[in-house]
PDB file of C-alpha atoms in Angstrom:
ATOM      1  CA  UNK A   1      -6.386 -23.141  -7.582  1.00  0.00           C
ATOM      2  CA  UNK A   2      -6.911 -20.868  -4.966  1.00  0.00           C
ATOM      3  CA  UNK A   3      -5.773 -16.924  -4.513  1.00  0.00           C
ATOM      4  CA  UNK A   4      -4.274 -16.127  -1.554  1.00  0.00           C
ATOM      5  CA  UNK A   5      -3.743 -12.747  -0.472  1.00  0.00           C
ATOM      6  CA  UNK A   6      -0.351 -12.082   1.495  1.00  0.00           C
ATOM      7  CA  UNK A   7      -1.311  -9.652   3.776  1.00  0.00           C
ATOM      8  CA  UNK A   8      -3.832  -9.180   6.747  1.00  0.00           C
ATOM      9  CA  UNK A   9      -4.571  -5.582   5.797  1.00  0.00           C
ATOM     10  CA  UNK A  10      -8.232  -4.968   5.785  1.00  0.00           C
ATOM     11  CA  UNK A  11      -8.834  -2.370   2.993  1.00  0.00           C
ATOM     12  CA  UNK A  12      -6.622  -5.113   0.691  1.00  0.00           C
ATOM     13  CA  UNK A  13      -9.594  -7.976   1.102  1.00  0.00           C
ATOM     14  CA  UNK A  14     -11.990  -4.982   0.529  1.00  0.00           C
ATOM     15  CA  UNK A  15     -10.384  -4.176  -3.058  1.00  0.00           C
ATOM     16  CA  UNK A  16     -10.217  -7.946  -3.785  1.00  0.00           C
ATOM     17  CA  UNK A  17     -13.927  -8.315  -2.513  1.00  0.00           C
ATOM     18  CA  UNK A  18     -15.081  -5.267  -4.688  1.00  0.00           C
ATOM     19  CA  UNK A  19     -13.419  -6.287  -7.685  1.00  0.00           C
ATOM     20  CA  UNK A  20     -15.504 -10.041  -6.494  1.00  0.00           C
ATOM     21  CA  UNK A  21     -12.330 -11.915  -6.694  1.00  0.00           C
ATOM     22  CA  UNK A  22     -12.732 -14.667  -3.836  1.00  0.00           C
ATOM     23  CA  UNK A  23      -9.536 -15.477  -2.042  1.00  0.00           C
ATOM     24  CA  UNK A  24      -7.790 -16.739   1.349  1.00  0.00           C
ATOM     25  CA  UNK A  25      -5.853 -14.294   3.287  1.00  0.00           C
ATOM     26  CA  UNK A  26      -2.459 -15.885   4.670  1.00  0.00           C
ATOM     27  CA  UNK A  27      -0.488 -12.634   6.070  1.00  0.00           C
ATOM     28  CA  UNK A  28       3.404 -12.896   5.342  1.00  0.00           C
ATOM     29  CA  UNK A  29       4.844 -13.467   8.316  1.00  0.00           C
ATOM     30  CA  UNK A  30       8.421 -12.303   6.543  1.00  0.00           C
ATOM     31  CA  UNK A  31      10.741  -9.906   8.010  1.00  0.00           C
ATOM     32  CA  UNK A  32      10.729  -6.865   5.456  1.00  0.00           C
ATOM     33  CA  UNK A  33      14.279  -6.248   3.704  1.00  0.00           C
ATOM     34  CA  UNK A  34      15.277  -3.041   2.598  1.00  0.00           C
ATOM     35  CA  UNK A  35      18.505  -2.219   0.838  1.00  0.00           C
ATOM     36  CA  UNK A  36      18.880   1.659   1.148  1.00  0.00           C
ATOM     37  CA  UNK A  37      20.662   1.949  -2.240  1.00  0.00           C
ATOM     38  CA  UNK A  38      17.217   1.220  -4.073  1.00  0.00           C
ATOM     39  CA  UNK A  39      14.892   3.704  -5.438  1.00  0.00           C
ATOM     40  CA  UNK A  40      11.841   4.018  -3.785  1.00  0.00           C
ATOM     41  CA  UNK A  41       9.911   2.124  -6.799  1.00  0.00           C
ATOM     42  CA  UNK A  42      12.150  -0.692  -6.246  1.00  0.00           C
ATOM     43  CA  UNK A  43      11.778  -0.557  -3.358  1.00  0.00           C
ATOM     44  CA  UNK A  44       8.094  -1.194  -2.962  1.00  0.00           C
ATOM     45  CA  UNK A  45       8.280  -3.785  -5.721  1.00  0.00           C
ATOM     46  CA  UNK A  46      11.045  -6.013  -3.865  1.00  0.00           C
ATOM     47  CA  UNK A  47       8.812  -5.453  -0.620  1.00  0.00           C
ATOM     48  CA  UNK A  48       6.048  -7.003  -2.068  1.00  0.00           C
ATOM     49  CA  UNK A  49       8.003  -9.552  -4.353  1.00  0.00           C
ATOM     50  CA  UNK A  50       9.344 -10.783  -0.176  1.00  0.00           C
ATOM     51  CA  UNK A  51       5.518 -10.819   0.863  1.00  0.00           C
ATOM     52  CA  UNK A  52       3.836 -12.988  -2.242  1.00  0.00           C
ATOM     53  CA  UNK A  53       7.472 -15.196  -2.448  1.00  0.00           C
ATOM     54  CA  UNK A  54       7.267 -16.022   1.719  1.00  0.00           C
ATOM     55  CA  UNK A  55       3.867 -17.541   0.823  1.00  0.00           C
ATOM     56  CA  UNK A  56       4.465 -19.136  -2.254  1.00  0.00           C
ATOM     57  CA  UNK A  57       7.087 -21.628  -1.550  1.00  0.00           C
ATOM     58  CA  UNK A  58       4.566 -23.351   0.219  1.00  0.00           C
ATOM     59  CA  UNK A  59       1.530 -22.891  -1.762  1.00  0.00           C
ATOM     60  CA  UNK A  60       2.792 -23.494  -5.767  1.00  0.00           C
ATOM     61  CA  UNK A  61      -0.279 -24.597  -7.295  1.00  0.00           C
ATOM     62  CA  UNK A  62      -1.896 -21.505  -6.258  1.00  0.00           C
ATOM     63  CA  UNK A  63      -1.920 -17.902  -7.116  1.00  0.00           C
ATOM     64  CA  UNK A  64      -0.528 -15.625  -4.375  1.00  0.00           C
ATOM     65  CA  UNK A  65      -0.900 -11.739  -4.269  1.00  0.00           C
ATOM     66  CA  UNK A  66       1.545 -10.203  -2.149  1.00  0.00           C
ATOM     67  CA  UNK A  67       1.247  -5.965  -1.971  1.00  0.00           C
ATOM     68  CA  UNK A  68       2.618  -3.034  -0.234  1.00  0.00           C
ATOM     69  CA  UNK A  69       2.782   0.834  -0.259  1.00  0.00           C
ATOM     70  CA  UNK A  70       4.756   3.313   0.734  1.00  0.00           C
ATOM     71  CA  UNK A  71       4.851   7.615   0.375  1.00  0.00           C
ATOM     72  CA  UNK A  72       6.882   9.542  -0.950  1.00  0.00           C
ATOM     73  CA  UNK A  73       7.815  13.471  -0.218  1.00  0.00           C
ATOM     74  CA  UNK A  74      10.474  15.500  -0.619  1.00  0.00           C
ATOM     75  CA  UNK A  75      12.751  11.762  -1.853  1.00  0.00           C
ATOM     76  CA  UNK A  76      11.801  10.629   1.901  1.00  0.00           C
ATOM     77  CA  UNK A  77      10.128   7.248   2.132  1.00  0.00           C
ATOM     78  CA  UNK A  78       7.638   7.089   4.423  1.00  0.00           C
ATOM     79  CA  UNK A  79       6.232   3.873   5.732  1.00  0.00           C
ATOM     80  CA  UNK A  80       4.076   3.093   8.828  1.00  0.00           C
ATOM     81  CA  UNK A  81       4.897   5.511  11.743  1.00  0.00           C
ATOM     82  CA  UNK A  82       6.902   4.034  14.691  1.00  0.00           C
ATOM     83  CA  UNK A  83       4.412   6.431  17.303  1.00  0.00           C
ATOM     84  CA  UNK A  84       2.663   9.155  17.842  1.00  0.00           C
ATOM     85  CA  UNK A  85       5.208  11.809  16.949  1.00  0.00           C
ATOM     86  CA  UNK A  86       6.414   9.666  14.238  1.00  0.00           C
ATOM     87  CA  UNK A  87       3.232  10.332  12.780  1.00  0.00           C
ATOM     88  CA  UNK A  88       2.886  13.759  13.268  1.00  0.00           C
ATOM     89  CA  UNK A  89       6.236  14.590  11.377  1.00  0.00           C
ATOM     90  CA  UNK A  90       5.004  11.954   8.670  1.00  0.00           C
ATOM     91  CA  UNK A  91       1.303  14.493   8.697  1.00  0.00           C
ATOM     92  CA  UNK A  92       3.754  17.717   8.885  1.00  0.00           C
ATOM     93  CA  UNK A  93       5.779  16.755   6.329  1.00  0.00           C
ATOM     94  CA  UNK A  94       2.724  16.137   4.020  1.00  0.00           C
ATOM     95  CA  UNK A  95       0.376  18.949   4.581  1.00  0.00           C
ATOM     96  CA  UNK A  96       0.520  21.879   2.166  1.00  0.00           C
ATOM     97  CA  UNK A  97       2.338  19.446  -0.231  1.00  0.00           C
ATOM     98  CA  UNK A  98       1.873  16.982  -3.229  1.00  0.00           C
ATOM     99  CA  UNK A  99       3.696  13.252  -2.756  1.00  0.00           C
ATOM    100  CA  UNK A 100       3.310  10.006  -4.499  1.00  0.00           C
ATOM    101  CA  UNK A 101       2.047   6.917  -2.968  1.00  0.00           C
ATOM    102  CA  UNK A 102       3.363   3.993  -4.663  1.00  0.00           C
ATOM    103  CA  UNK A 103       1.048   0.572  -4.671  1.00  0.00           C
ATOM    104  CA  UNK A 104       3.905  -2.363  -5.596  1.00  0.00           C
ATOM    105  CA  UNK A 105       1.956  -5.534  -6.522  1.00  0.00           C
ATOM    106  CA  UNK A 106       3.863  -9.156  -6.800  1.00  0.00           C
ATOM    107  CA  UNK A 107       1.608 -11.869  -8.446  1.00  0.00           C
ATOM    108  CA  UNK A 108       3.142 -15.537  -8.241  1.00  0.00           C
ATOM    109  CA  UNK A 109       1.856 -18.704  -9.501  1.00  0.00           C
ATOM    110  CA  UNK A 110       4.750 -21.661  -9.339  1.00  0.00           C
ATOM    111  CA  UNK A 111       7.637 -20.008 -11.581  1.00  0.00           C
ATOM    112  CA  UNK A 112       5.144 -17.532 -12.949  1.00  0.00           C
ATOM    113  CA  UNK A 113       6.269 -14.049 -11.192  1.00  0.00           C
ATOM    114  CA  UNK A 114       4.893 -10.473 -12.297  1.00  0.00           C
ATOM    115  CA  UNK A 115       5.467  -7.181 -10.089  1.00  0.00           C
ATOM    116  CA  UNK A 116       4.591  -4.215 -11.205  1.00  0.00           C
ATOM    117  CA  UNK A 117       4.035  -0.646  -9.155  1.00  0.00           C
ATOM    118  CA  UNK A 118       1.058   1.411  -9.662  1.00  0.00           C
ATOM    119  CA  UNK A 119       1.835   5.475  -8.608  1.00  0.00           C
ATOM    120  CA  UNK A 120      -1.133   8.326  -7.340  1.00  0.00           C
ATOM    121  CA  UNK A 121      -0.025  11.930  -6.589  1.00  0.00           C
ATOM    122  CA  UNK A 122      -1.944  12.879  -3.547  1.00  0.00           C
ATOM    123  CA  UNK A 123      -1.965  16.571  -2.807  1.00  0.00           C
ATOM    124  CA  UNK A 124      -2.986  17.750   0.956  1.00  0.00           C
ATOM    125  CA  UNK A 125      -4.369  20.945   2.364  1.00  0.00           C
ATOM    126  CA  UNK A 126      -2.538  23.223   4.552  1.00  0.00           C
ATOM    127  CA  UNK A 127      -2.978  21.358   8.114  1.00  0.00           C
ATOM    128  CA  UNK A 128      -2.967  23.253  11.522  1.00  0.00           C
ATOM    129  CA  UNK A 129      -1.248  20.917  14.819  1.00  0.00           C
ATOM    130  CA  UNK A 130      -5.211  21.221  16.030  1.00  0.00           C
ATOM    131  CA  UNK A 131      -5.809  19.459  12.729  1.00  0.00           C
ATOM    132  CA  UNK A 132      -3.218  17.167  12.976  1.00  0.00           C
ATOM    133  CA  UNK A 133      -4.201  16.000  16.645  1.00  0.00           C
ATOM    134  CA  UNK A 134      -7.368  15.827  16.255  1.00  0.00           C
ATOM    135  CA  UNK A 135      -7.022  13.422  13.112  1.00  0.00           C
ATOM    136  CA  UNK A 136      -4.901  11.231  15.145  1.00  0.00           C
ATOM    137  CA  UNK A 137      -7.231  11.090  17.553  1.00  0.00           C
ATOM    138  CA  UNK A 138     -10.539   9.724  15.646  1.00  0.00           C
ATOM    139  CA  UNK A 139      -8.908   7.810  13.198  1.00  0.00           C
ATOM    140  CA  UNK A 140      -6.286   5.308  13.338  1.00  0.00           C
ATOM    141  CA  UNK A 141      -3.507   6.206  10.738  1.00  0.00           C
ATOM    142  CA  UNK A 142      -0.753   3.726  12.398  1.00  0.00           C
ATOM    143  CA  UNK A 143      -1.256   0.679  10.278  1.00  0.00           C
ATOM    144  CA  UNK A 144      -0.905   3.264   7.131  1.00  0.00           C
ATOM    145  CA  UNK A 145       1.358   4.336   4.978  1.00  0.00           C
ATOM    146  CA  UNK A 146       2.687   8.137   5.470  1.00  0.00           C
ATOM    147  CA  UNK A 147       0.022   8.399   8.325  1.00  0.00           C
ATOM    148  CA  UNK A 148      -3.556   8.487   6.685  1.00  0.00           C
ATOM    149  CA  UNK A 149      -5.708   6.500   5.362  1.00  0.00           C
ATOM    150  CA  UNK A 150      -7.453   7.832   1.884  1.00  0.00           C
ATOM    151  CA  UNK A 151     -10.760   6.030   2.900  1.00  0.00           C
ATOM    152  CA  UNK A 152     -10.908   7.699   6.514  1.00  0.00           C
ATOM    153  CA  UNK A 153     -14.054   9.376   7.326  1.00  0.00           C
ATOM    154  CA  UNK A 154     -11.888  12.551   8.794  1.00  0.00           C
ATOM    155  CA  UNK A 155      -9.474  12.399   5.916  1.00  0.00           C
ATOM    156  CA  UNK A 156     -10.698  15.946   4.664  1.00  0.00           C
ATOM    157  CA  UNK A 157      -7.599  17.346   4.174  1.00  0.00           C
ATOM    158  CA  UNK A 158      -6.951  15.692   0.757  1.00  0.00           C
ATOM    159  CA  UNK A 159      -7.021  18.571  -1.477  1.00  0.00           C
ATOM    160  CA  UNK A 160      -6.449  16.464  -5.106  1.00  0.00           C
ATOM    161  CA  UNK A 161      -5.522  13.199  -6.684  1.00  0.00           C
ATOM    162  CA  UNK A 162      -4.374  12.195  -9.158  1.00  0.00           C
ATOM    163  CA  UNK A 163      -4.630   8.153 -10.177  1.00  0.00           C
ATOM    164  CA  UNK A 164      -6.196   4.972  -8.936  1.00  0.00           C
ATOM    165  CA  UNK A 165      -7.795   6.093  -5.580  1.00  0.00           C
ATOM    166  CA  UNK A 166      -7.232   2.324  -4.586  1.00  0.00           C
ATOM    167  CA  UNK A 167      -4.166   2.376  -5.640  1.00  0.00           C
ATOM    168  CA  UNK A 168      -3.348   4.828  -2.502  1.00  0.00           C
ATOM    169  CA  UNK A 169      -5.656   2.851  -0.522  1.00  0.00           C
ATOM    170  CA  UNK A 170      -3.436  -0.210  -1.077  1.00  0.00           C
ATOM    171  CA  UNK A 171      -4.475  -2.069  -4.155  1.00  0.00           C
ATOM    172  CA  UNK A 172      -4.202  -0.452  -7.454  1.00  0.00           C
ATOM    173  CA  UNK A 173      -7.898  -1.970  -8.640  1.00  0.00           C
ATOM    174  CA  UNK A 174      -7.188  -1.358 -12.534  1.00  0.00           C
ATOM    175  CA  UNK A 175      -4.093  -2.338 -13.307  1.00  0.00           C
ATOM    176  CA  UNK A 176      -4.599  -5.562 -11.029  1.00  0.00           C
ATOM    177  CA  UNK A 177      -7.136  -6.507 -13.099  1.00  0.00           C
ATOM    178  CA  UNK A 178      -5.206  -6.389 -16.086  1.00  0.00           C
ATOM    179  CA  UNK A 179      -2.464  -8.062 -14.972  1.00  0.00           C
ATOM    180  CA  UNK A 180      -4.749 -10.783 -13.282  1.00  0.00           C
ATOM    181  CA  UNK A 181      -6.182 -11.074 -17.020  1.00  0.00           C
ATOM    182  CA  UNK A 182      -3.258 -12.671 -18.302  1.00  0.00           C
ATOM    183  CA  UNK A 183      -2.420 -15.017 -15.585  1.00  0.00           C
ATOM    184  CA  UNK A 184      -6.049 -16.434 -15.031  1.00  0.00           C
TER     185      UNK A 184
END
């Protein structure tokens, strides 16, 4: 049996790596679906149900972990930016604030399905537009969540958390391990 990972996102393989789990990576190449009516933790569990499920038709003998994680401030979801200023509003909105960044993890093995969502309260420092730009200039927050990446080396204006700190990276590390205890 192999595990396969359904998504290309680096930090994800990082988590898996550090928690030495060996696995494949086969990114879902599914089109995300999301009904507006749903919460936002049912949301990020049926976004990551449509990752692990696009991958495990074809794979059944093996275990697939699909994952994915969105912010949320103020009731706004907040996924990747779109752009630049996209971004900015995303950093605006969060500075000066506390949100939640929700990890929703789908585990499927033939007709063996378990998702489950993993929540960290992040709270940010006040951020001057100087601060803002100049974080979107060194690092490279467009592949993340709400803007920002936990684990980036300019990411100083994280004030507190609250939770799994790789849970807001992408992968909540404890709880997948329990979870991966009763499958494997």
């Amino acid at each position: 049996m192999n595990i396969i990972l359904a998504s290309k996102s680096p930090r994800r393989t990082e988590i898996l790596s550090l928690m030495n789990i060996k696995h494949i990576v086969i990114p879902s190449k599914e089109e995300e679906k999301i009904e507006k009516q749903l919460s936002p933790i049912e949301v990020v569990k049926s976004l990551a149900f449509q990752k692990a499920n696009s991958i495990a038709k074809d794979h059944p003998d093996d275990l697939v972990i699909g994952s994915d994680t969105i912010v949320v401030v103020n009731n706004e979801i907040l996924g990747k930016p779109k752009d630049y200023q996209d971004a900015v509003r995303m950093l605006q909105l969060l500075q000066n604030n506390t949100h939640q960044v929700m990890t929703g993890v789908s585990l499927i093995k033939g007709n063996y399905i378990d998702t489950f969502v993993d929540i960290a309260d992040v709270t940010f420092n006040k951020m001057t537009e100087e601060d803002i730009k100049k974080y979107l200039e060194t690092d490279k927050p467009f592949d993340k969540a709400g803007a920002y990446g936990i684990q980036d080396e300019h990411a100083n204006f994280v004030q507190k958390i609250s939770g799994d700190y790789y849970t807001i990276m992408g992968l909540p590390k404890e709880k997948l391990q329990i979870h991966l205890n009763e499958i494997l």
